[in-house]
C-alpha cells in the first residue's frame, strides 16, 4: 500500500477530506472554524495585557502612586481567560456532536458504495482491506483533519500576531524561530509515515485476529471450540502475533525516541540563544520590564505556534494517508457504476436464459471453475443442477446471479446480454437460498420479510406455510416477533434445520420470476423436505426454479436436469431421458437409491447384480478422479 503522497495528491486528498466534512454538516464545520479563528487572538491579546500590567506595577513602585488601571487590566486578563475556557469547552461540545454525525455519514457512505461492488471486488484482499480501513479509520481521521484545520487556523493567527510583536524588536528573530522548528517537523513526518505503513501492513492480520476473537465467543461456535479445544491454539496465535508486533514497535520507538531527543536538545539550544539576543537588544533599546517579558513570551509563543502548525501539518499528512483508502473505495464505486452504465429493464416474462461458450475463473486463480458451458434454461420450468463437489455448480449459479462476470463467453436472457440489464430490477425478480444463508439477529418476521420494508403479514403467512415454520413460530414466546440468536438479550436459539426453513421462507416471500435453491434441504428431514417441495412446486408453477441438490427425491421431479463434471456440462435432459442414456446421471442415481433402499433400486431399474457391479466400479472411477483433482469425494 502506498505510504507516500506527492504535493498534488496531498492537496487532492485534503480537498476530499474538506468535502466530506462539509457534506456531513456545513453548520458544524463553519462554527468550529469561526470559533477557532477567534481563539487565535486571545493569546497575543493576553501577552499585551500582561505587558501593561507589569509596566503599570513598575511605574507604581517607582512613583509610589496607585493607579486603578492595574485593576482594569487584571479584570480584562481574567475575562480573556474565562473566554478561553468558554471557547475551549464550546469547541469540545461541538466536536463531540460533530464526531457522531461524521461517523454516521462516512459509515453510511462507505457501506452504500461497497454494497454496489461485485463479488470479484470483495475477492481482492487489497481492496477489502481498503474497505475495512475506510469504515474503521476514515471517521476518526476526518475528525483529525478538522482538528488540524481548526488548530492550524488558531495557531496561524497567533503566529501572525506574535510576528508583529517580535518584529518590533528585530526581524531576525522570526526566521530563527521558524528554522528551529523544522527538525522536529521532519522527524514527525517520518514517524507518521512509518506508523501508517505498519498499520497498513498489519491491516489484514488485524482483521484475522478480530475474526478469531469473535469466533471464540460467538454462541454458535462454543460447542466445537470446547469439543476440539481450539481456544489455546487461537489464543497462542494471537499472543505470538501481538508479541512480534510489540518487539518490532519497541525497536522503532527506541530509535525515534533517540532522534527526537536530539531534535529537542537542538531546539532548546536555539531557543536559549534567541532569548539571549532578546535580552541584549532590549537592554540596548532601554525597553521596560513589561516589554522585555512581552518579547520573551512572544518569542516562546511564536515558536510554540510555529511548532503547533508544523505538528498539525505532520498530523494532517498522516490523516491524508488514510484517505487513500477512501479514494480507492470511491474509485472502485465509480468504476462499478460506469461498468453498469445505462441498462435495459428486466422482463419477468422472459422465455429463456442462455449460456453461450461461458468460461470463468476466480480472481487470482489460473484454474477455470467452469469451461465452455453452452446451454439454455427455459422459463416456466424447474431445473436441477447435479454433479460432484467442485464440478462448477455453485459457480454456475453465481454467474446466473451476476455476482461475477464470465471470463469468456456471454449469458443472454431472450437474446439480451445479461450485463446490459438493470441489475437492481434483475435482483428484485430473484430469490435464493444459499448453503451459507444469512442468520440475522432479527425477529422471525424480519428475517423472512427481509427485502420488504413494509413487511406484508399476508405474504409472510404464505411463505411460512410453504416453508413449514408455523410449528416453530407457535412454540416461541413472542411468536413471529421472537428475536433469534441467543447472542443478544431476549434472543432464542433454533436448530440449523429451522434456520434453513426460515431461509426458504425468505425466498418464498413475494413473487419472484426466478428462484434459486442451492442445497436448500441439507439440514431438513425427508418428510419436511417432501412437503416443502410439493408446496414449492405448486407455488412456483409457471416460473423458473433452479435446484442445486444431491437428493434425487427432488432432482427427479425437475423438468430439466443439468449434470456437471470438472467445470463442464456433460449431460442435459429430463430424468427419464438421462436414465435411458445410462451415463453419469444414471450411475449416480442408481448408486444413491441402492444405498438408501438396499437393492430395491436394482429391481426398479431392471438391472442384475453384474451390471450393478459395473456401475459401482464406474462410480469408484468417478470418485477417484475427483479426489485426484482435489475436489473431494461425494455427489452434491
Coordinates of C-alpha atoms in Angstrom, one line a residue:
X1 CA 0.0 0.0 0.0
X2 CA 1.3 3.4 -0.9
X3 CA 2.6 5.4 2.0
X4 CA 4.0 8.5 0.2
X5 CA 2.0 11.2 -1.4
X6 CA 3.1 13.9 -3.8
X7 CA 2.1 17.5 -3.1
X8 CA -0.6 17.4 -5.7
X9 CA -2.0 14.1 -4.3
X10 CA -1.9 15.6 -0.8
X11 CA -3.9 18.6 -2.0
X12 CA -6.5 16.4 -3.7
X13 CA -6.8 14.2 -0.5
X14 CA -7.1 17.3 1.6
X15 CA -9.9 18.7 -0.6
X16 CA -11.6 15.3 -0.4
X17 CA -11.5 15.5 3.4
X18 CA -12.9 19.0 3.4
X19 CA -15.7 18.0 1.1
X20 CA -16.6 15.1 3.4
X21 CA -16.6 17.5 6.4
X22 CA -18.8 20.0 4.6
X23 CA -21.2 17.4 3.4
X24 CA -21.5 15.8 6.8
X25 CA -22.6 19.1 8.4
X26 CA -21.9 22.6 6.9
X27 CA -23.2 24.3 10.1
X28 CA -20.8 22.5 12.5
X29 CA -17.9 22.9 10.0
X30 CA -18.4 26.7 9.8
X31 CA -18.9 27.2 13.6
X32 CA -15.8 25.2 14.5
X33 CA -13.6 27.2 12.1
X34 CA -15.1 30.5 13.2
X35 CA -14.6 29.8 17.0
X36 CA -11.1 28.6 16.2
X37 CA -10.2 31.8 14.4
X38 CA -11.4 33.9 17.3
X39 CA -9.5 31.8 19.7
X40 CA -6.3 32.7 17.9
X41 CA -6.5 36.3 19.0
X42 CA -6.7 35.5 22.7
X43 CA -3.1 34.5 23.4
X44 CA -1.4 37.6 21.8
X45 CA -4.0 39.9 23.4
X46 CA -3.2 38.3 26.8
X47 CA 0.5 38.9 26.3
X48 CA -0.1 42.6 25.6
X49 CA -2.4 42.9 28.6
X50 CA 0.3 41.3 30.8
X51 CA 2.9 43.7 29.4
X52 CA 0.7 46.7 30.5
X53 CA 0.1 45.2 33.9
X54 CA 3.8 44.7 34.6
X55 CA 4.7 48.2 33.3
X56 CA 2.0 49.8 35.5
X57 CA 3.2 47.8 38.5
X58 CA 6.8 49.0 37.9
X59 CA 5.5 52.6 37.5
X60 CA 3.6 52.4 40.8
X61 CA 6.7 51.0 42.6
X62 CA 8.8 53.9 41.2
X63 CA 6.3 56.7 41.8
X64 CA 4.6 55.4 44.9
X65 CA 1.2 56.4 43.4
X66 CA -1.5 53.8 42.8
X67 CA -3.4 53.6 39.5
X68 CA -6.8 51.8 39.0
X69 CA -5.7 50.9 35.5
X70 CA -3.9 47.9 37.1
X71 CA -7.3 46.6 38.3
X72 CA -8.8 47.2 34.8
X73 CA -6.1 45.3 33.0
X74 CA -6.3 42.4 35.5
X75 CA -10.0 42.2 35.1
X76 CA -9.6 42.2 31.3
X77 CA -6.9 39.5 31.7
X78 CA -9.3 37.4 33.8
X79 CA -12.1 38.0 31.2
X80 CA -9.8 36.7 28.5
X81 CA -9.0 33.6 30.5
X82 CA -12.7 33.0 31.0
X83 CA -13.3 33.5 27.3
X84 CA -10.5 31.0 26.5
X85 CA -12.3 28.4 28.8
X86 CA -15.7 29.0 27.2
X87 CA -14.3 28.7 23.6
X88 CA -12.4 25.5 24.6
X89 CA -15.5 23.9 26.2
X90 CA -17.8 25.1 23.4
X91 CA -15.4 23.6 20.7
X92 CA -15.2 20.4 22.7
X93 CA -19.0 20.1 22.8
X94 CA -19.4 20.9 19.1
X95 CA -16.7 18.5 18.0
X96 CA -18.2 15.6 20.1
X97 CA -21.6 16.2 18.4
X98 CA -19.9 16.6 15.0
X99 CA -17.9 13.4 15.5
X100 CA -21.1 11.3 15.8
X101 CA -22.6 13.0 12.8
X102 CA -19.4 12.5 10.8
X103 CA -19.1 8.8 11.8
X104 CA -22.6 8.1 10.7
X105 CA -22.2 9.9 7.4
X106 CA -19.0 8.1 6.5
X107 CA -20.1 4.7 7.6
X108 CA -23.4 5.0 5.6
X109 CA -21.5 6.3 2.6
X110 CA -18.8 3.6 2.5
X111 CA -21.4 0.8 3.2
X112 CA -23.7 2.1 0.4
X113 CA -20.9 2.2 -2.1
X114 CA -19.4 -1.1 -1.1
X115 CA -22.8 -2.8 -1.4
X116 CA -22.7 -2.0 -5.1
X117 CA -19.4 -3.8 -5.6
X118 CA -19.1 -7.1 -7.5
X119 CA -18.1 -10.3 -5.8
X120 CA -14.7 -10.1 -7.6
X121 CA -14.1 -6.8 -5.8
X122 CA -14.5 -8.4 -2.4
X123 CA -12.3 -11.3 -3.6
X124 CA -9.4 -8.8 -3.9
X125 CA -7.8 -8.7 -0.4
X126 CA -6.2 -5.3 -1.0
X127 CA -9.5 -3.6 -1.9
X128 CA -11.2 -5.5 1.0
X129 CA -8.5 -4.0 3.3
X130 CA -9.2 -0.5 1.9
X131 CA -12.9 -1.0 2.6
X132 CA -12.2 -2.1 6.1
X133 CA -9.9 0.8 6.7
X134 CA -12.4 3.3 5.2
X135 CA -15.1 2.1 7.7
X136 CA -12.9 1.9 10.7
X137 CA -10.4 4.7 10.3
X138 CA -11.8 7.4 8.0
X139 CA -14.2 8.8 10.5
X140 CA -11.5 9.4 13.2
X141 CA -9.2 10.8 10.6
X142 CA -11.8 13.1 9.2
X143 CA -12.2 14.4 12.7
X144 CA -8.4 14.6 13.0
X145 CA -8.4 16.6 9.7
X146 CA -11.0 19.0 11.2
X147 CA -8.9 19.4 14.4
X148 CA -5.8 20.1 12.3
X149 CA -7.7 22.7 10.3
X150 CA -9.1 24.4 13.4
X151 CA -5.9 24.2 15.4
X152 CA -3.8 25.4 12.4
X153 CA -6.2 28.4 12.0
X154 CA -5.8 29.3 15.6
X155 CA -2.0 28.9 15.5
X156 CA -1.7 30.8 12.2
X157 CA -3.4 33.8 13.7
X158 CA -1.2 33.6 16.8
X159 CA 1.9 33.4 14.6
X160 CA 0.9 36.5 12.6
X161 CA 0.1 38.4 15.8
X162 CA 3.4 37.4 17.6
X163 CA 5.4 38.2 14.5
X164 CA 4.0 41.7 14.5
X165 CA 5.1 42.0 18.2
X166 CA 8.6 40.4 17.8
X167 CA 9.5 42.2 14.6
X168 CA 9.3 45.5 16.5
X169 CA 12.4 44.3 18.4
X170 CA 14.3 42.6 15.5
X171 CA 13.1 40.8 12.4
X172 CA 15.9 38.3 12.5
X173 CA 14.3 36.6 15.5
X174 CA 11.4 35.4 13.3
X175 CA 13.3 33.2 10.8
X176 CA 15.3 31.8 13.7
X177 CA 12.1 30.6 15.4
X178 CA 10.8 29.2 12.1
X179 CA 14.0 27.3 11.2
X180 CA 14.4 25.8 14.7
X181 CA 11.1 24.0 14.3
X182 CA 11.9 22.1 11.1
X183 CA 14.0 19.2 12.6
X184 CA 11.0 18.3 14.8
X185 CA 8.7 18.6 11.8
X186 CA 10.8 16.3 9.6
X187 CA 11.1 13.7 12.3
X188 CA 7.4 13.8 13.0
X189 CA 6.6 13.3 9.3
X190 CA 8.9 10.3 9.2
X191 CA 7.3 8.8 12.3
X192 CA 3.7 9.3 10.9
X193 CA 4.6 7.7 7.6
X194 CA 6.3 4.8 9.4
X195 CA 3.3 4.0 11.6
X196 CA 0.9 4.3 8.8
X197 CA 2.9 1.8 6.8
X198 CA 3.0 -0.6 9.7
X199 CA -0.8 -0.2 10.3
X200 CA -1.4 -0.9 6.6
X201 CA 0.8 -3.9 6.5
X202 CA -1.0 -5.3 9.6
X203 CA -4.5 -4.5 8.4
X204 CA -5.3 -8.0 7.1
X205 CA -3.7 -9.7 10.1
X206 CA -5.6 -7.5 12.5
X207 CA -8.8 -8.4 10.6
X208 CA -8.0 -12.1 11.1
X209 CA -7.3 -11.6 14.8
X210 CA -10.6 -9.7 15.2
X211 CA -12.4 -12.6 13.4
X212 CA -10.7 -15.2 15.6
X213 CA -11.5 -13.3 18.8
X214 CA -15.2 -13.2 17.8
X215 CA -15.1 -16.8 16.8
X216 CA -14.1 -17.9 20.3
X217 CA -17.0 -16.1 22.0
X218 CA -19.8 -16.5 19.3
X219 CA -22.6 -18.6 20.8
X220 CA -23.0 -20.9 17.8
X221 CA -19.3 -21.8 17.8
X222 CA -18.8 -22.6 21.5
X223 CA -19.6 -26.3 21.3
X224 CA -16.9 -27.0 18.7
X225 CA -14.5 -24.7 20.4
X226 CA -14.9 -26.7 23.6
X227 CA -15.0 -30.1 21.9
X228 CA -11.8 -29.6 19.8
X229 CA -10.1 -27.5 22.5
X230 CA -9.1 -24.8 20.0
X231 CA -9.1 -21.9 22.4
X232 CA -5.4 -22.3 23.3
X233 CA -4.4 -22.6 19.7
X234 CA -6.1 -19.4 18.7
X235 CA -5.0 -17.6 21.9
X236 CA -1.4 -18.6 21.3
X237 CA -1.6 -17.4 17.7
X238 CA -3.0 -14.1 18.8
X239 CA -0.4 -13.8 21.6
X240 CA 2.6 -14.7 19.4
X241 CA 1.4 -12.3 16.7
X242 CA 1.0 -9.4 19.1
X243 CA 4.3 -10.3 20.7
X244 CA 6.1 -10.0 17.4
X245 CA 4.3 -6.7 16.8
X246 CA 5.4 -5.4 20.2
X247 CA 9.0 -6.3 19.6
X248 CA 9.1 -4.6 16.3
X249 CA 7.3 -1.5 17.7
X250 CA 9.6 -1.3 20.7
X251 CA 12.7 -1.2 18.4
X252 CA 11.1 1.6 16.3
X253 CA 10.1 3.6 19.4
X254 CA 13.6 3.4 20.8
X255 CA 15.0 4.7 17.5
X256 CA 12.5 7.5 17.2
X257 CA 13.0 8.4 20.9
X258 CA 16.7 8.9 20.5
X259 CA 16.3 11.0 17.3
X260 CA 13.5 13.1 18.9
X261 CA 15.7 13.7 22.0
X262 CA 18.5 15.1 19.8
X263 CA 16.0 17.3 17.9
X264 CA 14.5 18.6 21.2
X265 CA 18.0 19.4 22.5
X266 CA 18.9 21.3 19.4
X267 CA 15.7 23.2 19.6
X268 CA 16.3 24.2 23.2
X269 CA 19.8 25.4 22.4
X270 CA 18.5 27.7 19.6
X271 CA 15.7 28.9 22.0
X272 CA 18.3 29.9 24.6
X273 CA 20.4 31.7 22.1
X274 CA 17.3 33.6 20.9
X275 CA 16.4 34.7 24.5
X276 CA 20.0 36.0 25.0
X277 CA 19.6 38.0 21.8
X278 CA 16.3 39.4 23.0
X279 CA 17.8 40.4 26.4
X280 CA 20.8 42.2 24.7
X281 CA 18.6 44.0 22.2
X282 CA 16.0 45.0 24.9
X283 CA 18.8 46.4 27.2
X284 CA 20.3 48.4 24.3
X285 CA 16.9 49.9 23.4
X286 CA 16.1 50.6 27.1
X287 CA 12.9 48.7 27.0
X288 CA 10.7 48.4 30.0
X289 CA 10.4 45.2 32.1
X290 CA 6.9 44.6 30.7
X291 CA 8.2 45.0 27.1
X292 CA 11.0 42.5 27.8
X293 CA 8.6 40.0 29.2
X294 CA 6.3 40.6 26.2
X295 CA 9.2 39.8 23.8
X296 CA 10.1 36.7 25.8
X297 CA 6.5 35.5 25.8
X298 CA 6.0 36.4 22.2
X299 CA 9.2 34.5 21.2
X300 CA 8.1 31.4 23.1
X301 CA 4.6 31.6 21.8
X302 CA 5.7 32.3 18.3
X303 CA 7.9 29.2 18.3
X304 CA 5.2 27.2 20.0
X305 CA 2.7 28.3 17.4
X306 CA 5.0 27.5 14.5
X307 CA 5.7 24.1 16.0
X308 CA 2.0 23.6 16.5
X309 CA 1.3 24.4 12.9
X310 CA 4.1 22.2 11.7
X311 CA 2.9 19.5 14.0
X312 CA -0.6 19.8 12.6
X313 CA 0.8 19.5 9.1
X314 CA 2.5 16.3 10.2
X315 CA -0.7 15.0 11.7
X316 CA -2.6 16.1 8.6
X317 CA -0.1 14.3 6.4
X318 CA -0.8 11.1 8.4
X319 CA -4.5 11.5 8.2
X320 CA -4.4 12.2 4.5
X321 CA -2.7 8.8 4.0
X322 CA -5.8 7.1 5.4
X323 CA -7.9 9.0 2.8
X324 CA -6.2 6.9 0.2
X325 CA -8.4 4.0 1.3
X326 CA -11.5 6.1 0.9
X327 CA -10.2 7.2 -2.5
X328 CA -9.9 3.5 -3.5
X329 CA -13.5 2.9 -2.4
X330 CA -14.7 5.9 -4.3
X331 CA -12.8 5.0 -7.4
X332 CA -14.0 1.4 -7.3
X333 CA -17.6 2.6 -6.9
X334 CA -17.3 4.9 -9.9
X335 CA -15.8 2.1 -12.0
X336 CA -18.6 -0.2 -10.9
X337 CA -21.2 2.4 -11.8
X338 CA -19.6 3.2 -15.2
X339 CA -19.3 -0.5 -16.0
X340 CA -23.1 -0.9 -15.4
X341 CA -23.9 2.2 -17.4
X342 CA -27.4 2.7 -18.8
X343 CA -29.3 -0.6 -18.5
X344 CA -32.3 -2.2 -20.1
X345 CA -35.4 -3.1 -18.0
X346 CA -35.7 -6.8 -17.0
X347 CA -38.7 -8.6 -18.4
X348 CA -40.0 -11.0 -15.8
X349 CA -41.9 -13.0 -18.5
X350 CA -38.7 -13.9 -20.4
X351 CA -38.6 -17.1 -22.4
X352 CA -35.1 -18.5 -21.7
X353 CA -31.6 -17.9 -20.2
X354 CA -28.7 -19.0 -22.4
X355 CA -25.1 -19.7 -21.5
X356 CA -23.0 -19.3 -24.6
X357 CA -19.4 -20.6 -24.5
X358 CA -19.1 -19.4 -20.9
X359 CA -15.9 -19.9 -19.0
X360 CA -14.9 -18.4 -15.7
X361 CA -12.0 -18.4 -13.3
X362 CA -12.0 -16.7 -9.9
X363 CA -9.7 -13.6 -9.4
X364 CA -6.2 -14.7 -8.6
X365 CA -6.8 -18.2 -9.8
X366 CA -5.3 -19.8 -13.0
X367 CA -7.8 -22.7 -13.0
X368 CA -11.1 -22.3 -14.7
X369 CA -14.0 -23.1 -12.4
X370 CA -16.3 -23.7 -15.4
X371 CA -15.2 -24.1 -19.0
X372 CA -17.0 -23.7 -22.4
X373 CA -20.6 -24.1 -21.0
X374 CA -23.3 -23.7 -23.6
X375 CA -26.9 -24.4 -22.8
X376 CA -30.4 -22.9 -22.4
X377 CA -32.6 -22.9 -19.3
X378 CA -36.2 -22.4 -20.2
X379 CA -38.5 -20.3 -18.1
X380 CA -41.7 -21.7 -16.5
X381 CA -39.8 -24.9 -15.7
X382 CA -37.9 -26.5 -12.8
X383 CA -34.3 -27.2 -13.4
X384 CA -31.8 -29.2 -11.3
X385 CA -28.1 -29.0 -11.3
X386 CA -26.1 -32.0 -10.1
X387 CA -22.5 -33.1 -10.0
X388 CA -19.5 -33.9 -7.8
X389 CA -18.1 -31.4 -5.3
X390 CA -16.1 -28.9 -7.3
X391 CA -17.8 -29.6 -10.5
X392 CA -18.8 -25.9 -11.0
X393 CA -22.4 -26.0 -9.8
X394 CA -22.1 -23.1 -7.4
X395 CA -20.0 -21.1 -9.8
X396 CA -22.7 -21.6 -12.4
X397 CA -25.3 -20.2 -10.0
X398 CA -23.1 -17.2 -9.1
X399 CA -22.8 -16.3 -12.8
X400 CA -26.5 -16.6 -13.2
X401 CA -27.0 -14.3 -10.3
X402 CA -24.5 -11.8 -11.8
X403 CA -22.3 -12.0 -8.8
X404 CA -19.5 -12.4 -11.2
X405 CA -19.0 -11.7 -14.9
X406 CA -17.9 -14.5 -17.2
X407 CA -14.2 -14.6 -18.0
X408 CA -15.1 -15.8 -21.5
X409 CA -18.4 -16.0 -23.3
X410 CA -21.7 -14.4 -22.6
X411 CA -25.0 -15.0 -20.8
X412 CA -28.2 -13.9 -22.6
X413 CA -31.8 -13.5 -21.5
X414 CA -34.1 -13.7 -24.6
X415 CA -31.0 -12.7 -26.7
X416 CA -30.1 -9.7 -24.5
X417 CA -26.7 -9.8 -22.8
X418 CA -27.4 -10.2 -19.0
X419 CA -24.9 -7.4 -18.3
X420 CA -27.0 -5.0 -20.3
X421 CA -30.0 -5.5 -17.9
X422 CA -30.5 -3.2 -14.9
X423 CA -29.1 -5.2 -12.0
X424 CA -31.5 -3.6 -9.5
X425 CA -34.5 -4.7 -11.5
X426 CA -33.0 -8.1 -12.0
X427 CA -32.4 -8.7 -8.3
X428 CA -35.9 -7.6 -7.5
X429 CA -37.1 -10.6 -9.5
X430 CA -34.7 -13.1 -8.0
X431 CA -35.0 -15.1 -4.7
X432 CA -32.4 -17.5 -3.5
X433 CA -31.4 -20.0 -0.7
X434 CA -27.7 -20.4 -0.4
X435 CA -25.8 -23.1 1.5
X436 CA -24.3 -20.3 3.8
X437 CA -27.6 -18.5 4.2
X438 CA -27.9 -15.3 6.4
X439 CA -28.7 -15.7 10.1
X440 CA -29.7 -12.2 11.2
X441 CA -30.3 -11.1 14.9
X442 CA -33.8 -10.0 13.9
X443 CA -37.2 -11.4 14.7
X444 CA -38.5 -14.3 12.6
X445 CA -40.9 -11.9 10.8
X446 CA -38.0 -9.6 9.9
X447 CA -35.8 -12.5 8.8
X448 CA -38.4 -13.7 6.4
X449 CA -39.6 -10.3 5.1
X450 CA -36.0 -9.1 4.7
X451 CA -36.4 -7.5 1.4
X452 CA -39.8 -5.7 2.2
X453 CA -39.6 -2.7 4.4
X454 CA -43.4 -2.8 4.8
X455 CA -43.5 -6.4 5.9
X456 CA -46.8 -7.7 4.5
X457 CA -48.4 -10.1 7.0
X458 CA -50.3 -12.0 4.3
X459 CA -47.1 -12.6 2.3
X460 CA -45.3 -13.7 5.5
X461 CA -48.0 -16.2 6.4
X462 CA -47.9 -17.6 2.8
X463 CA -44.1 -18.0 3.0
X464 CA -44.4 -19.6 6.5
X465 CA -46.9 -22.1 5.2
X466 CA -44.7 -23.2 2.3
X467 CA -41.5 -23.5 4.4
X468 CA -43.3 -25.3 7.2
X469 CA -42.3 -22.9 10.0
X470 CA -45.7 -22.4 11.6
X471 CA -44.9 -25.1 14.2
X472 CA -41.7 -23.3 15.1
X473 CA -43.5 -19.9 15.3
X474 CA -46.2 -21.2 17.6
X475 CA -43.7 -22.7 20.1
X476 CA -41.8 -19.5 20.5
X477 CA -42.6 -17.0 23.3
X478 CA -43.2 -14.0 21.1
X479 CA -44.4 -16.0 18.0
X480 CA -43.2 -14.4 14.8
X481 CA -41.9 -11.4 16.8
X482 CA -39.4 -13.6 18.7
X483 CA -35.8 -12.3 18.4
X484 CA -33.5 -15.0 17.0
X485 CA -29.9 -15.8 18.2
X486 CA -29.1 -16.1 21.8
X487 CA -26.1 -13.8 21.5
X488 CA -28.5 -10.9 22.1
X489 CA -30.7 -10.0 25.0
X490 CA -34.1 -11.7 24.7
X491 CA -32.9 -13.8 21.8
X492 CA -33.5 -17.6 21.4
X493 CA -31.6 -20.3 19.6
X494 CA -33.1 -22.5 17.0
X495 CA -31.7 -25.5 15.1
X496 CA -29.8 -25.4 11.8
X497 CA -32.8 -27.1 10.1
X498 CA -35.2 -24.5 11.5
X499 CA -32.9 -21.7 10.3
X500 CA -32.8 -23.4 6.9
X501 CA -36.6 -23.4 6.8
X502 CA -36.6 -19.6 7.6
X503 CA -34.2 -19.1 4.7
X504 CA -36.6 -21.0 2.4
X505 CA -39.5 -18.9 3.7
X506 CA -37.4 -15.8 2.9
X507 CA -37.0 -16.9 -0.7
X508 CA -40.8 -17.5 -0.9
X509 CA -41.7 -14.1 0.4
X510 CA -43.2 -12.2 -2.5
X511 CA -43.4 -13.4 -6.0
X512 CA -40.1 -13.5 -8.0
X513 CA -39.6 -14.6 -11.6
X514 CA -36.5 -16.7 -10.7
X515 CA -35.9 -18.8 -7.6
X516 CA -32.6 -20.5 -6.9
X517 CA -32.1 -23.0 -4.2
X518 CA -28.6 -24.2 -3.5
X519 CA -28.7 -27.3 -1.2
X520 CA -31.9 -26.0 0.4
X521 CA -32.7 -29.2 2.3
X522 CA -29.3 -30.2 3.6
X523 CA -30.4 -29.8 7.3
X524 CA -34.1 -30.7 6.9
X525 CA -35.7 -34.1 7.4
X526 CA -37.0 -36.1 4.5
X527 CA -40.7 -35.7 5.4
X528 CA -40.5 -31.9 5.7
X529 CA -38.4 -31.8 2.5
X530 CA -41.1 -33.6 0.6
X531 CA -43.9 -31.3 1.9
X532 CA -41.9 -28.2 1.1
X533 CA -41.0 -29.4 -2.4
X534 CA -44.7 -30.1 -3.1
X535 CA -45.7 -26.7 -1.9
X536 CA -42.9 -25.0 -3.8
X537 CA -43.9 -26.8 -6.9
X538 CA -47.5 -25.5 -6.6
X539 CA -46.4 -22.0 -5.7
X540 CA -43.7 -21.8 -8.4
X541 CA -45.8 -23.3 -11.2
X542 CA -45.2 -21.4 -14.4
X543 CA -42.0 -19.7 -13.0
X544 CA -38.3 -20.6 -13.3
X545 CA -36.9 -22.6 -10.3
X546 CA -33.4 -23.9 -10.2
X547 CA -32.3 -26.5 -7.6
X548 CA -28.7 -27.4 -6.7
X549 CA -29.1 -30.6 -4.7
X550 CA -27.8 -34.1 -4.3
X551 CA -31.1 -35.6 -3.2
X552 CA -32.7 -37.4 -6.1
X553 CA -36.1 -37.1 -4.5
X554 CA -36.3 -33.6 -5.7
X555 CA -34.0 -33.9 -8.7
X556 CA -36.1 -36.5 -10.5
X557 CA -39.1 -34.1 -10.4
X558 CA -37.3 -31.5 -12.4
X559 CA -38.3 -30.6 -15.9
X560 CA -34.7 -30.3 -17.0
X561 CA -31.6 -31.7 -15.3
X562 CA -28.1 -30.3 -15.8
X563 CA -25.2 -32.7 -15.0
X564 CA -21.8 -31.1 -14.4
X565 CA -18.4 -32.5 -14.1
X566 CA -15.0 -30.8 -14.0
X567 CA -16.5 -27.4 -14.8
X568 CA -18.5 -28.5 -17.8
X569 CA -22.0 -29.7 -18.6
X570 CA -21.7 -33.4 -19.5
X571 CA -25.5 -34.2 -19.7
X572 CA -28.7 -32.3 -20.1
X573 CA -32.3 -33.5 -20.2
X574 CA -35.2 -34.9 -18.3
X575 CA -34.9 -37.6 -15.6
X576 CA -36.3 -40.3 -17.9
X577 CA -34.0 -39.3 -20.8
X578 CA -30.9 -39.3 -18.7
X579 CA -31.8 -42.7 -17.2
X580 CA -32.2 -44.1 -20.6
X581 CA -28.7 -42.8 -21.6
X582 CA -27.2 -44.8 -18.7
X583 CA -24.3 -42.4 -18.3
X584 CA -23.1 -40.4 -15.3
X585 CA -26.5 -39.3 -14.1
X586 CA -27.8 -42.9 -14.3
X587 CA -24.9 -44.3 -12.3
X588 CA -25.2 -41.7 -9.6
X589 CA -28.9 -42.0 -9.3
X590 CA -28.8 -45.8 -9.0
X591 CA -25.9 -45.7 -6.6
X592 CA -27.8 -43.3 -4.3
X593 CA -31.0 -45.3 -4.4
X594 CA -29.2 -48.5 -3.8
X595 CA -27.6 -47.1 -0.7
X596 CA -31.0 -46.0 0.5
X597 CA -33.1 -48.9 -0.5
X598 CA -30.6 -51.8 -0.3
X599 CA -31.3 -53.4 -3.6
X600 CA -34.8 -52.2 -4.3
X601 CA -33.3 -49.7 -6.8
X602 CA -31.8 -52.6 -8.7
X603 CA -35.1 -54.3 -9.3
X604 CA -36.8 -50.9 -10.0
X605 CA -34.3 -50.2 -12.7
X606 CA -34.3 -53.8 -14.1
X607 CA -30.6 -54.5 -13.7
X608 CA -28.8 -57.5 -12.5
X609 CA -26.0 -57.9 -10.0
X610 CA -23.3 -58.0 -12.6
X611 CA -24.5 -54.7 -14.1
X612 CA -24.7 -53.1 -10.7
X613 CA -21.1 -54.2 -10.0
X614 CA -20.1 -52.4 -13.2
X615 CA -21.9 -49.3 -12.1
X616 CA -20.2 -49.4 -8.7
X617 CA -16.8 -49.7 -10.5
X618 CA -17.6 -46.8 -12.7
X619 CA -18.7 -44.8 -9.6
X620 CA -15.4 -45.6 -8.0
X621 CA -13.5 -44.3 -11.0
X622 CA -15.5 -41.0 -10.9
X623 CA -14.8 -40.6 -7.2
X624 CA -11.1 -41.4 -7.7
X625 CA -10.8 -38.8 -10.5
X626 CA -12.4 -36.2 -8.3
X627 CA -10.1 -37.0 -5.4
X628 CA -7.0 -36.6 -7.5
X629 CA -8.2 -33.2 -8.8
X630 CA -8.6 -32.1 -5.1
X631 CA -12.3 -31.7 -5.4
X632 CA -13.2 -34.3 -2.8
X633 CA -15.4 -37.3 -2.9
X634 CA -19.2 -37.5 -3.0
X635 CA -22.1 -36.3 -5.0
X636 CA -23.6 -33.0 -4.2

